[in-house]
mmCIF file with all atom_site columns, C-alpha atoms in Angstrom:
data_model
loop_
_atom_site.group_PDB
_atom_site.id
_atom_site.type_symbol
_atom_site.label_atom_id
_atom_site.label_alt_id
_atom_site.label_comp_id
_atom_site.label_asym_id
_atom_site.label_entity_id
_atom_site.label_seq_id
_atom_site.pdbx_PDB_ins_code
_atom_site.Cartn_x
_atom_site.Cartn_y
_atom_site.Cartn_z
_atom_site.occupancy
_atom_site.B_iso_or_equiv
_atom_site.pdbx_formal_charge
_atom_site.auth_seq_id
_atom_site.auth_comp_id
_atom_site.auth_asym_id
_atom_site.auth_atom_id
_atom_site.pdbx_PDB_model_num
ATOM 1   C CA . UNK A 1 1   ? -8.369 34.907  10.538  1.00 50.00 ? 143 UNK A CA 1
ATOM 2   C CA . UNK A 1 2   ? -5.268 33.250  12.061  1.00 55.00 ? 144 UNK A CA 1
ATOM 3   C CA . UNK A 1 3   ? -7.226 30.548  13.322  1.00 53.00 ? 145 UNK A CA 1
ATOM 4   C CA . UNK A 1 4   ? -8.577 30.032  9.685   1.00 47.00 ? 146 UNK A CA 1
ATOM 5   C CA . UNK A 1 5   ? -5.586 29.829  8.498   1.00 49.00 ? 147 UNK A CA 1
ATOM 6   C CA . UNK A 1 6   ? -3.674 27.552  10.682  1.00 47.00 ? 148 UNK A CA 1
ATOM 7   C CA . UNK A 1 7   ? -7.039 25.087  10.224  1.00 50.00 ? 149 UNK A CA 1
ATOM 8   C CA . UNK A 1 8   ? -6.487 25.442  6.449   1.00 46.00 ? 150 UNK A CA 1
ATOM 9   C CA . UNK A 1 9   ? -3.005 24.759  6.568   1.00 48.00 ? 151 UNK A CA 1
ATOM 10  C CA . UNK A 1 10  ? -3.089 21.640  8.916   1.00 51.00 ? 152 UNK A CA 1
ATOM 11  C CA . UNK A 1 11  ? -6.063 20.020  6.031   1.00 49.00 ? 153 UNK A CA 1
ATOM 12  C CA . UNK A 1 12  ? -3.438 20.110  3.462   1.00 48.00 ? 154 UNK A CA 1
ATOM 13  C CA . UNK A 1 13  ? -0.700 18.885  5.696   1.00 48.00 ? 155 UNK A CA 1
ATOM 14  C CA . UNK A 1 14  ? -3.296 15.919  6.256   1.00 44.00 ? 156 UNK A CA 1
ATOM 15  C CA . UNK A 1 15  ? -4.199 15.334  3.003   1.00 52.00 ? 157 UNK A CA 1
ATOM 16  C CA . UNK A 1 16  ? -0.663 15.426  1.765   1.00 46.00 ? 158 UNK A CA 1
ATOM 17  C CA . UNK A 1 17  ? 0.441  13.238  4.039   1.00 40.00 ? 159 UNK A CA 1
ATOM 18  C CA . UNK A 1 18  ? -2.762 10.672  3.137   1.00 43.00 ? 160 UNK A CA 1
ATOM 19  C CA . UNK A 1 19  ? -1.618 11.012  -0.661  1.00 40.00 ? 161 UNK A CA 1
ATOM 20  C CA . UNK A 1 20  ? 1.714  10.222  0.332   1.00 43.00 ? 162 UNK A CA 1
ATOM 21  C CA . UNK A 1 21  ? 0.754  7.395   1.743   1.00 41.00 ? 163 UNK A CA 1
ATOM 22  C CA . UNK A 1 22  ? -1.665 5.937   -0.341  1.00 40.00 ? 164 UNK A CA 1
ATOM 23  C CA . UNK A 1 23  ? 0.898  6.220   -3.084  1.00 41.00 ? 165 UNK A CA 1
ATOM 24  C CA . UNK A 1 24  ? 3.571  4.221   -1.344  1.00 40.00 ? 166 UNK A CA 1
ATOM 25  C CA . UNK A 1 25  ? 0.751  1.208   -0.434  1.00 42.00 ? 167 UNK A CA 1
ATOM 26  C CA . UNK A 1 26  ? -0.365 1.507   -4.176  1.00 47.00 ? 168 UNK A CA 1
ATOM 27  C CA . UNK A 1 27  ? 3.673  1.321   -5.523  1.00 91.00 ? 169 UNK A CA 1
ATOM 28  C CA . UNK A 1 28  ? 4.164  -2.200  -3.523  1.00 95.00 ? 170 UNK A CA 1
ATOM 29  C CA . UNK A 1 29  ? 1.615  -3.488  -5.627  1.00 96.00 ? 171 UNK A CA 1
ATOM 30  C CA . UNK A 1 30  ? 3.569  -2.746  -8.698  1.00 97.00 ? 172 UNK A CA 1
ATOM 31  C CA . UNK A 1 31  ? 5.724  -5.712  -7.903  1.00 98.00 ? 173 UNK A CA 1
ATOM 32  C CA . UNK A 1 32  ? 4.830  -9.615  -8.174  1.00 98.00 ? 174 UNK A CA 1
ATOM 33  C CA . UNK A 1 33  ? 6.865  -13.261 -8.109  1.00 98.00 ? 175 UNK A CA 1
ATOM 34  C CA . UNK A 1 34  ? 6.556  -15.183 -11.332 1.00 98.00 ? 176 UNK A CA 1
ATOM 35  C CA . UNK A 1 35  ? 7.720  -18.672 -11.552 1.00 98.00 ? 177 UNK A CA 1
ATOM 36  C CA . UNK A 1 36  ? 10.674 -18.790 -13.972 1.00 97.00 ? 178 UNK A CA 1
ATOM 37  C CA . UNK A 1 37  ? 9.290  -22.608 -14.282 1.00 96.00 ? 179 UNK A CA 1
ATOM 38  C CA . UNK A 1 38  ? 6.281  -24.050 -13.463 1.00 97.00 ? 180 UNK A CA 1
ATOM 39  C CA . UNK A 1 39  ? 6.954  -27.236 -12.795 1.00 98.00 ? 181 UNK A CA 1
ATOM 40  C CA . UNK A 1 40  ? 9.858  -29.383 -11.536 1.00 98.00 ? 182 UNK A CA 1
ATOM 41  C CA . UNK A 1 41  ? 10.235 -33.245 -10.911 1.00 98.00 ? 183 UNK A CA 1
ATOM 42  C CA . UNK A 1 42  ? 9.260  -34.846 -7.319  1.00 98.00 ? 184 UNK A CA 1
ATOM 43  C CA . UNK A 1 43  ? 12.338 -35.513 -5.283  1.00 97.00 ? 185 UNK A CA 1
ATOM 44  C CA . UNK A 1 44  ? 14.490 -34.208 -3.670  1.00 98.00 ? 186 UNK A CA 1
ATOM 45  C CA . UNK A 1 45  ? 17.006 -31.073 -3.549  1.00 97.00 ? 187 UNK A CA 1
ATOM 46  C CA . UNK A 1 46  ? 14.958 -29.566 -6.693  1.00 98.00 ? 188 UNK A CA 1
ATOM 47  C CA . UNK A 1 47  ? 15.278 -26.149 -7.200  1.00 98.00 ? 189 UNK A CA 1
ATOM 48  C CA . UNK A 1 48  ? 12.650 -23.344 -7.609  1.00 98.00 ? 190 UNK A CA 1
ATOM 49  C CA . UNK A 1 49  ? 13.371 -20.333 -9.779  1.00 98.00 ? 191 UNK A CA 1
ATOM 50  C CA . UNK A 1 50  ? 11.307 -17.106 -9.483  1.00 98.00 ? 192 UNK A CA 1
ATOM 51  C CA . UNK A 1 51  ? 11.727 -13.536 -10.874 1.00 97.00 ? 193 UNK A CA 1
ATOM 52  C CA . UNK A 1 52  ? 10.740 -10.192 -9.291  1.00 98.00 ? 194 UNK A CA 1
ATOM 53  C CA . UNK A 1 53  ? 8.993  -8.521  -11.389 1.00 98.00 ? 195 UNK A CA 1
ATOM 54  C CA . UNK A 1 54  ? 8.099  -4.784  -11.399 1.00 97.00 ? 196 UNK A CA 1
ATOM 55  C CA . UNK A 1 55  ? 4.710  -5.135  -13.462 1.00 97.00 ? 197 UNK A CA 1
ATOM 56  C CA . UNK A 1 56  ? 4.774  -1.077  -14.962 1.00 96.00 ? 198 UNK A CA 1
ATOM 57  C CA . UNK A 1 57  ? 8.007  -1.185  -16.540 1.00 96.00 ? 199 UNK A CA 1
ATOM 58  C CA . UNK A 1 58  ? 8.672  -5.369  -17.135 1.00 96.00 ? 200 UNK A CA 1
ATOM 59  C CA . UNK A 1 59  ? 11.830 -5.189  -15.490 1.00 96.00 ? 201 UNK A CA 1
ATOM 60  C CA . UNK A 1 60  ? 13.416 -8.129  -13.329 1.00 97.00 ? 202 UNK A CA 1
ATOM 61  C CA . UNK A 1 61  ? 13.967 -6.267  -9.318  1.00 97.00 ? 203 UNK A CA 1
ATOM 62  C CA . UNK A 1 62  ? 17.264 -7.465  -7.570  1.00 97.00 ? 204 UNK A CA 1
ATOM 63  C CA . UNK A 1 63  ? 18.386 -6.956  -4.617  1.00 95.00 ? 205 UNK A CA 1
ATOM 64  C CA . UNK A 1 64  ? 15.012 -7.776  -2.682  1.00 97.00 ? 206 UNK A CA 1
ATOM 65  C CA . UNK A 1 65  ? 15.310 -9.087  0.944   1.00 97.00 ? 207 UNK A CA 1
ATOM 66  C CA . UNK A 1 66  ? 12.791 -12.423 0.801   1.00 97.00 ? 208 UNK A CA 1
ATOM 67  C CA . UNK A 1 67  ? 11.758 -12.386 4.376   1.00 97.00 ? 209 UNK A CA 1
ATOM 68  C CA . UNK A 1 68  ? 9.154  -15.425 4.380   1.00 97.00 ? 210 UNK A CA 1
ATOM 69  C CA . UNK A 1 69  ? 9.199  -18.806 2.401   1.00 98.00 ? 211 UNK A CA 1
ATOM 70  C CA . UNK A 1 70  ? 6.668  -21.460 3.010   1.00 98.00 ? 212 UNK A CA 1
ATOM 71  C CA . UNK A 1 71  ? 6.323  -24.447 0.578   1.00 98.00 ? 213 UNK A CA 1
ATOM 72  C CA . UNK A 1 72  ? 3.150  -26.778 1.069   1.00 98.00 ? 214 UNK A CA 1
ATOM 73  C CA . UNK A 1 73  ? 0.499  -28.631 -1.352  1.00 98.00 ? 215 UNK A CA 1
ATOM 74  C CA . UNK A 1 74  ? -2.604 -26.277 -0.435  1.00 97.00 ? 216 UNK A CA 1
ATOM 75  C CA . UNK A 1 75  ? -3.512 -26.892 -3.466  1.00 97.00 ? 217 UNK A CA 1
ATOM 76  C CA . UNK A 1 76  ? -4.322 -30.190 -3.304  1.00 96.00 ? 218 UNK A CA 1
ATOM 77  C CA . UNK A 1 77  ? -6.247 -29.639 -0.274  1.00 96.00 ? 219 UNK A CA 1
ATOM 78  C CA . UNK A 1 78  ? -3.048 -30.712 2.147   1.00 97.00 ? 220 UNK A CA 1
ATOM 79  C CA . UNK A 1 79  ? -1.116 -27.769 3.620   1.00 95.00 ? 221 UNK A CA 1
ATOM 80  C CA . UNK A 1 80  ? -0.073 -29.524 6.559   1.00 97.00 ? 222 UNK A CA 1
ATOM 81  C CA . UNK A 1 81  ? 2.194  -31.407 4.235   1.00 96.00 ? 223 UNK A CA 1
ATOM 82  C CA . UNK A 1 82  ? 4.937  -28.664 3.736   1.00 97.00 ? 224 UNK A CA 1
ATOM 83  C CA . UNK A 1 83  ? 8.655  -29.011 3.259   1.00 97.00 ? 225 UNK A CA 1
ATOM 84  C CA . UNK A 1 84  ? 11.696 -26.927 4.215   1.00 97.00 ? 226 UNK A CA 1
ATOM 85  C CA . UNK A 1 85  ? 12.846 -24.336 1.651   1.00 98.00 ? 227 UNK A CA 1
ATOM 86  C CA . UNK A 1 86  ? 16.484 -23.120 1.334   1.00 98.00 ? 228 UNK A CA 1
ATOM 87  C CA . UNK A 1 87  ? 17.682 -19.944 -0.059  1.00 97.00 ? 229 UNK A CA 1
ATOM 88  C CA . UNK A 1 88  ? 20.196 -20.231 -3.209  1.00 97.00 ? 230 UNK A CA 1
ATOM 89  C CA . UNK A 1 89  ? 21.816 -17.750 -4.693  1.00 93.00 ? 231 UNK A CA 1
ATOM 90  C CA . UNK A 1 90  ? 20.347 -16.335 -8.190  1.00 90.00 ? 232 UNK A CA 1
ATOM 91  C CA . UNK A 1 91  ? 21.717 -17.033 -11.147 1.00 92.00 ? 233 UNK A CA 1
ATOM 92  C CA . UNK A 1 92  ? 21.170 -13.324 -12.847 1.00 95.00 ? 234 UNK A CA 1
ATOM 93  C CA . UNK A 1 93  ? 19.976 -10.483 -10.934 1.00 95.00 ? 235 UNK A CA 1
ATOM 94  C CA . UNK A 1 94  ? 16.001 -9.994  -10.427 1.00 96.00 ? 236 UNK A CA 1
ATOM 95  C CA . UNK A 1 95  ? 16.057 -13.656 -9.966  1.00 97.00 ? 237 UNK A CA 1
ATOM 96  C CA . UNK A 1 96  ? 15.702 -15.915 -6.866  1.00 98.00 ? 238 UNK A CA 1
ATOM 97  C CA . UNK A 1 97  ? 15.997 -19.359 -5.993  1.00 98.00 ? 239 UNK A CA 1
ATOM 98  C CA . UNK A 1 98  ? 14.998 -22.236 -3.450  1.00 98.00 ? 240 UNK A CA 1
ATOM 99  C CA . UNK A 1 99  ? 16.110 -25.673 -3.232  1.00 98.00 ? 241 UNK A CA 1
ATOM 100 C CA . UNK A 1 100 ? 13.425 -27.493 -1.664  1.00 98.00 ? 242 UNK A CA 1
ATOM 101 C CA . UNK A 1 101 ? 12.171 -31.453 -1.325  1.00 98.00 ? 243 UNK A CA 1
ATOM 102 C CA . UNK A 1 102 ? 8.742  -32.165 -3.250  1.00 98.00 ? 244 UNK A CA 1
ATOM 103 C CA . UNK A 1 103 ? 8.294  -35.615 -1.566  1.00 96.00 ? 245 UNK A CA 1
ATOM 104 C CA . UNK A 1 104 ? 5.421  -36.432 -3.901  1.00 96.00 ? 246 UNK A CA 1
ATOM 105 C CA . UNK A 1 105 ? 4.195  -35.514 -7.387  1.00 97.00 ? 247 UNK A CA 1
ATOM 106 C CA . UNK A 1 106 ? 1.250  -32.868 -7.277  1.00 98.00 ? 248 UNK A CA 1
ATOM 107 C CA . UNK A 1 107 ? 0.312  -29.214 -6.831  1.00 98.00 ? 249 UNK A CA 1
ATOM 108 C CA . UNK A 1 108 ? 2.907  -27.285 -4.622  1.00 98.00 ? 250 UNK A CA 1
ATOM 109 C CA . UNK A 1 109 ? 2.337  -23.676 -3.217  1.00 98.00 ? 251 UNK A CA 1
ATOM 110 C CA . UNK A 1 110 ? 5.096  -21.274 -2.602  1.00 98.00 ? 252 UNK A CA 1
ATOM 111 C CA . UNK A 1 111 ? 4.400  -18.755 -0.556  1.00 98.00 ? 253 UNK A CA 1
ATOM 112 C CA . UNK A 1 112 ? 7.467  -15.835 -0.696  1.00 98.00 ? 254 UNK A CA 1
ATOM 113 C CA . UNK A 1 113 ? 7.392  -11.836 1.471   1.00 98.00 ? 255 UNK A CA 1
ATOM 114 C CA . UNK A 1 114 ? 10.071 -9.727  0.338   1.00 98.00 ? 256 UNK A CA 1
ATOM 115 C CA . UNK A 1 115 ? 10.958 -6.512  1.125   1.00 98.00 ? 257 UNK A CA 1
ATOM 116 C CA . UNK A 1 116 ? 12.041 -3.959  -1.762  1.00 97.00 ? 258 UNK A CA 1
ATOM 117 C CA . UNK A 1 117 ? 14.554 -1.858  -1.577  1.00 94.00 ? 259 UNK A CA 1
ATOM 118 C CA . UNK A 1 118 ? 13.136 1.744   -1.474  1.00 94.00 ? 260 UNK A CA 1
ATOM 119 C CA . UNK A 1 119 ? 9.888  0.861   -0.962  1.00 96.00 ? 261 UNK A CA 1
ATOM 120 C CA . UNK A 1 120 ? 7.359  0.566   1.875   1.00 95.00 ? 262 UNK A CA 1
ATOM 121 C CA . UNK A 1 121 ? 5.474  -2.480  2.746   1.00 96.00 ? 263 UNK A CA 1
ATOM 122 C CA . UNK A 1 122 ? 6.181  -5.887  1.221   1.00 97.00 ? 264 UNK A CA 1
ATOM 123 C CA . UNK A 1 123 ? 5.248  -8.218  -1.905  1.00 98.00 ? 265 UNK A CA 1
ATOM 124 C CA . UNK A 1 124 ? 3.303  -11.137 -0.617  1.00 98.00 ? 266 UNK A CA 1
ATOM 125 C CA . UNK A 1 125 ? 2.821  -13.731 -3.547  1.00 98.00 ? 267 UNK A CA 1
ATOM 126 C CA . UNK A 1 126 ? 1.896  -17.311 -3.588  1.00 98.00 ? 268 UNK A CA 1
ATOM 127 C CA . UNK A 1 127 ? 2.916  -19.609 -6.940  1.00 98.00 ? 269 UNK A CA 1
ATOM 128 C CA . UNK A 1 128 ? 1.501  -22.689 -7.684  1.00 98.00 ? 270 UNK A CA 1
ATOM 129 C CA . UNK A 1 129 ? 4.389  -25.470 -8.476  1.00 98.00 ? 271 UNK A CA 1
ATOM 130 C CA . UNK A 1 130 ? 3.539  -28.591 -10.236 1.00 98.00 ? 272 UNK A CA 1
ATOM 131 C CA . UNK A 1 131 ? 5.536  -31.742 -9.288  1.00 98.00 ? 273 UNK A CA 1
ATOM 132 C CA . UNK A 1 132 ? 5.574  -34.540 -11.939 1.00 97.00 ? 274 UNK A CA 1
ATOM 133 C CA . UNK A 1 133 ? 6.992  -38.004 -11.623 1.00 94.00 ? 275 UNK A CA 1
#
């Protein structure tokens, strides 16, 4: 009887546990970068605005720790052509900012990871920016 119970007990230990985590993987999903604006002239020094977003409640999520920035023209079928991107600080909180060089007029990708506070995993998002002469 002992034996059932212990094997009983240690099922809904696992399956707790699995719900637990499933929730937390499902809750990182709740979150996405949207470009603030989608497009910005080619040159140099322009600067990139994004918002995290917490898609269930609309809200703007500060305080995020971006982690990974990559800036390339993927779309256009070059993504060996990428350019440096530079961290700048927000202008209102939920929002983010990059100063980076768009050398020629086209279809950018920015790629951002960011880590939210409270949460486990990360938001992985990749905008498309549009650079016009």
């Amino acid at each position: 009887m002992k034996t059932f119970h212990l094997a009983c007990a240690t099922a809904a230990a696992l399956i707790g546990v699995a719900v637990t985590a499933m929730s937390a993987h499902a809750e990182i999903k709740n979150y996405e970068f949207q470009l603030v604006q989608p497009t910005v002239k080619a040159g140099a020094d322009r600067i990139v605005t994004v918002r995290l977003v917490d898609k269930t409640s609309g809200k703007a999520v500060p305080d995020a720790v971006i982690f990974s920035t990559r800036l390339d023209m993927a779309p256009d079928g070059m993504q060996e052509m990428a350019t440096k991107v530079t961290p700048m600080p927000g202008t209102e909180p939920g929002t983010y900012r990059f100063k980076a060089t768009f050398g020629m007029a086209g279809r950018w990708q920015l790629s951002l990871g960011a880590k939210v506070q409270g949460e486990t995993g990360a938001v992985e998002n990749k905008l498309v920016v549009t650079a016009e002469q």
